[in-house]
Amino acid sequence: MAVITYLEAIRQALGEEMARDERVFILGEDVGAYGGAFKATEGLQERFGEARVVDTPISETAIVGSAIGASYMGMRPVCEIQFIDFIACCFDMLTNFAATSRYRNGAGVSIVVRGPCGGGVGGGPFHSVNPEAFFLNTPGLKMVEPSTAYDAKGLLKAAIRDDDPVLYFEHKFLYRRIKDEVPEEDYVVPLGKAAIRREGSDLSIITFGAMTHTAMDAAATLSDAGVEAEVLDLRSLAPLDREAILTTVSKTSRALVLYEATRTGGIGGELAAILAEDAFEYLDAPVMRVASVDTPVPYSPPLEAAFLPNADKVVAAAQKLVEY
Amino acid sequence: MAVITYLEAIRQALGEEMARDERVFILGEDVGAYGGAFKATEGLQERFGEARVVDTPISETAIVGSAIGASYMGMRPVCEIQFIDFIACCFDMLTNFAATSRYRNGAGVSIVVRGPCGGGVGGGPFHSVNPEAFFLNTPGLKMVEPSTAYDAKGLLKAAIRDDDPVLYFEHKFLYRRIKDEVPEEDYVVPLGKAAIRREGSDLSIITFGAMTHTAMDAAATLSDAGVEAEVLDLRSLAPLDREAILTTVSKTSRALVLYEATRTGGIGGELAAILAEDAFEYLDAPVMRVASVDTPVPYSPPLEAAFLPNADKVVAAAQKLVEY
Amino acid sequence: MKRHMTRTGGRSMRNPAVSCQRSAVSYQLTAGLARDVEERLTVLFRQSKVIGGLYRSMGQEGESVATAYALERTDAILPLIRNMGALMTMGVRPREIFLQYMAKARSNSRGRDLNIHIVHLPVAGAAEPVVVGPISMLGDSIPVAAGIAMGARMRGQNMVAMAWIGDGATSTGAFHEGLNFAAVQRIPLIVVAEDNKFAYSTPIAKQMNIARIDERAAAYGIPHEMVDGNDMLAVYDVTKRLVDRARFGGGAALIGVDTMRMQGHAQHDDARYVPKALLEEWAKKDPIARFRTHLLETGAATEQDIDEIDAMTKRFASDEAQLAEDDAMPDPSTVTRGVYAGDDFAQPQVEFVKSPFRS
Amino acid sequence: MKRHMTRTGGRSMRNPAVSCQRSAVSYQLTAGLARDVEERLTVLFRQSKVIGGLYRSMGQEGESVATAYALERTDAILPLIRNMGALMTMGVRPREIFLQYMAKARSNSRGRDLNIHIVHLPVAGAAEPVVVGPISMLGDSIPVAAGIAMGARMRGQNMVAMAWIGDGATSTGAFHEGLNFAAVQRIPLIVVAEDNKFAYSTPIAKQMNIARIDERAAAYGIPHEMVDGNDMLAVYDVTKRLVDRARFGGGAALIGVDTMRMQGHAQHDDARYVPKALLEEWAKKDPIARFRTHLLETGAATEQDIDEIDAMTKRFASDEAQLAEDDAMPDPSTVTRGVYAGDDFAQPQVEFVKSPFRS
Ligand SMILES: Cc1ncc(C[n+]2csc(CCOP(=O)(O)OP(=O)(O)O)c2C)c(N)n1
Ligand SMILES: Cc1ncc(C[n+]2csc(CCOP(=O)(O)OP(=O)(O)O)c2C)c(N)n1
Ligand SMILES: [Mg+2]
Ligand SMILES: [Mg+2]
């Protein structure tokens, strides 16, 4: 096993899938010789040629739309959105064309749309978004967001091999900060499966992406105070792993939902609804949401720090929850 | 008081606001001489001239973008999206430009974006959407959806006078089917305020738009069976009237959330989360969601009927809820 | 502007011999069939058997047929609502259209999607076209068309993709992004931009500030040409040249067709915003009547031949409609099926007819 | 392509007398100031005092200054990240830029938004420009610019809006929709399309298939012209003519400027994908050095005059930077404020300087 960064895991997944399957190709802005704004595609054009690593114009709708067309011809395109915020510019193509195609005419769309999401790096209102809730009400799309290098690689491979459109959000805060062990041999992390990152009996922290690490930090602090939190990393946001969610909450009877997007209208609502419906009998306390405050993502570090969830906020909420 | 249709109420609101305030103008596809696909702007170009009722190219991003620019110059544009499904084509302009402008630079964006939403008329996957959840995770936007002619007029006037971007969803099923009394004199229905449509003590049905009528039908049936449902019509979807939501649930201790969009990732999640957080102590049963099934909107009438919520489905869910 | 016939169908000075290999009569057949299918749909619409709106291509059948004729059977088409002619030309069986419009169980979309929103992705080696019907969001099929042709190239297929687009839809961002991308990548994509004078009620002058729709392509550095859309021979010639060019590596091109939508946007629209004089002028240039005259004058067919063709297409359209009418509505219990892979169920394949409508 | 000076600044055959009323020296001042402000920013960036990326306009200051010079003080500008020159020309006080880049409390966005994302909507009657900084989503400022000019016209103001856009950003759907709308509505919008050879790492040949960026406008039926972007006099002349035309009802126009981005996309980008020869070629055409030569050769200024100007702009830039450095960071407790009307709080207005940078 080698220890690699989250970013390197993504790069490896792309390279290995392209080597494995000649139908896989990459398109996006600056993905070629430059290797992408964050270097996720570095070296791939050199290795696989210009036909399979395509530098596109600044045209997110053309990127996703042409990927849909190519997938109809049996290809497996991977679209890079330079910052995931620009996925707003192809919202129509994704939600109306890609998501509905199989249902309408049995014409599956095997594309991956990936890009850096999330804040914490002073990116400001247009380079920091967590867009999962924009897409959660559109049946036909799948969504994943890894928190580890292992998952980054395994989920991306699963996404590329999947026959449905998959949005793959990679948290830019983790790119070079997170390193972990990744097997040499080929593996996938199946879509739709969450992972327990820490066992505990007093409350469940349900989260994903960069917030998984925040949850782990909070759990360590809580443990010092005698509170044992179980941390569930969702990994897949659509479909959600309902079983894993209900299992942890049936064990702990207390649920804290942690996500980095803004609070209102976020994925925490869906999680709360699932718990309200199916875990009502288990719950000894209200489901709590810890999320960013309801504003655009501010740029200045003190503002962004106040905006984002952090371990302290999670600890405070968790303590309230266990004292309930 | 005159009895007018929901559609006529919209037309009157537009005409009266244009007469009242010369900064109000309309732009959209076929809104001029033709009077709009559903005739909501009929007669307005004749009355106010081509400069104030502007037929645009098929360019939703230009419609909303130029409205933002005009609003910076002090105008109050009302954009018509021919079917609200096409709002996906200006998702970026709305969520990134309009929604953030005031927060970023104190530059308010006083625009209204209105258009027909919803199903039940055989419109198929691209002419039937209920898009509220797409926008619920974007702070800075307001959203309303009337269920009566009275509200259609009063909410549209409030939206036009509001200093923030307001998405105004009008349910096309109601256009000519709903008629009610509307005062002769000027009035507004304030944004952010829900309305109790029926009092009851056994459960609360929280809903809005066309589903309000479905809820009322269900409540009548339930009443015959001895179950008294309270029906809360949200009217505003952003911001939500938290107080009204908590008040009704504290009274009935049972909540059924009814919405026409597809179930997963819909506004019902946010409502469930609010109830989970703030009404946990009041609740005697799990919050139930009744919504459309998780598929694109199918076109054929038997499929669409199976897809949509209806009074029977609400009655069945309500009965489960009160028996819980 | 390219024109082969005089405006009413007589032989023009520049009229060369029919320049395609296929029999001229087949144009007449196919355009007539397109009109007859729509006529049947109009009857079904009046009988409330069509669900939702009915969009006619009356007056535009000629350009739609003649552009598609320039393709090979295994090329890709991305028609819009008014491209019944293209569908008929590629051999889509009329029953498919009736099934769709009546939202039947065995329609290609199984009653899930509207009118001509059909998709056909042939199995490898089949002598069938790729057909990707539109989604309603105008413009979106242009990037998708670019991707189809690019994907085919990657897979080593020598395929051309043809996409039709209305004057109004050329104002969308998706059109711009898709065609620009195709131009840069030299993708074999042919866009047929239909100036039919209106986008719903909006006259073309409110849609674009250029005199000729084909100038839209000037921003992309690709060949573009304007053609009399109601002159099937001229349309074919121009299109064939650009299709061949695309097929042999020349890249994308745009053909502007000058035509006229002779009915309202959809059946509910009485189109009173269209000046009467304009309709009268274009009525004289009806592509089917014009081609009939042309066939007679050039001796390619007799009155009797053509009457027989007319009777045949009418009968065919009505037989096909009947088959579709007899089909069941979808079973509501299927509504949740097939959103994701692995849950697919009985997908009706688009059927094609070969004869007598295409050589 | 319009060109007034020889490539290195000497008098060209076609060089007319300086055709603007304003003193030629002020170009030098303003372009120099733009460069000096960015030089200071680079220092602050190296000191980690700039938050996030720093985007330089090195090599492009000339076109940015000279286009803006063609506007009246009360017109509207919609600059992109590389239009420091336009901001200086319209008199935006450099401190505003430093405050923004350092994410300070009293910056126009109160630390909420990046770099030059500032907005100024003057109170009625103020002799100040409308300034609407970009949002990051490229292309979006074009429809907004159209709306500003349309809104101003509705309010009876005789205003021209000018928006800058990169070669890459002309590929966006928003650009197409916005400029097409402006063309149809004859909106007084001037778009300056900057061919600086790259969009991030992507060469212009992968962005568009046309030889000259101004051909993008051919699809909209508006006047378009290409100009040597590093020749300030030529840029001014072309722009002034089209601005005047727009102001008097002639509608939108596009100016293509031929220039070169002399540094990486942002400071983190070493731009090794840019051929050295290209940089060397363009280094000789530096707009500021060229204009210096021009001033000397025409006798409009002496070496000493120009050295004084240089010293003044450098001092001004560094004084302004200092003021901004001394400002506080935003108070985190304000984070939730001002998302909606009614909760607005202390909005720092953009400050303008009048002299000596504009007559
Ligand atoms: C993005 C988008 N906006 C609006 C519409 C609504 N709409 C449907 S057809 C139509 C007019 C289309 O005109 P044109 O492109 O000229 O095609 P034609 O109907 O004339 O064949 C409009 C506005 C749409 N389908 N898609
Ligand atoms: C819609 C959108 N997609 C992608 C980006 C990411 N991005 C930022 S700057 C840039 C390159 C811009 O190039 P160009 O328009 O030529 O302007 P220049 O930087 O050369 O001045 C890209 C791709 C963006 N800002 N907006
Ligand atoms: Mg048209
Ligand atoms: Mg550039």
PDB file of C-alpha atoms and ligand atoms in Angstrom, chain D residues 60 82 166-169 194-200 202 261, ligand 4:
ATOM      1  CA  GLN D  60      -2.668  44.865 -21.404  1.00  0.00           C
ATOM      2  CA  ARG D  82      -7.563  42.300 -15.981  1.00  0.00           C
ATOM      3  CA  GLY D 166     -11.544  37.762 -22.602  1.00  0.00           C
ATOM      4  CA  ASP D 167     -11.121  35.601 -25.670  1.00  0.00           C
ATOM      5  CA  GLY D 168     -12.031  32.591 -23.576  1.00  0.00           C
ATOM      6  CA  ALA D 169     -15.128  34.146 -22.126  1.00  0.00           C
ATOM      7  CA  GLU D 194      -9.492  41.045 -25.520  1.00  0.00           C
ATOM      8  CA  ASP D 195      -7.449  38.619 -27.550  1.00  0.00           C
ATOM      9  CA  ASN D 196      -4.552  38.180 -25.172  1.00  0.00           C
ATOM     10  CA  LYS D 197      -3.690  34.850 -26.810  1.00  0.00           C
ATOM     11  CA  PHE D 198      -4.642  32.639 -23.882  1.00  0.00           C
ATOM     12  CA  ALA D 199      -7.499  31.786 -21.604  1.00  0.00           C
ATOM     13  CA  TYR D 200      -5.668  30.455 -18.595  1.00  0.00           C
ATOM     14  CA  THR D 202      -5.773  27.436 -23.414  1.00  0.00           C
ATOM     15  CA  ARG D 261      -1.031  38.560 -21.341  1.00  0.00           C
TER      16      ARG D 261
HETATM   17 MG    MG E   4      -7.574  35.552 -22.699  1.00  0.00          MG
END
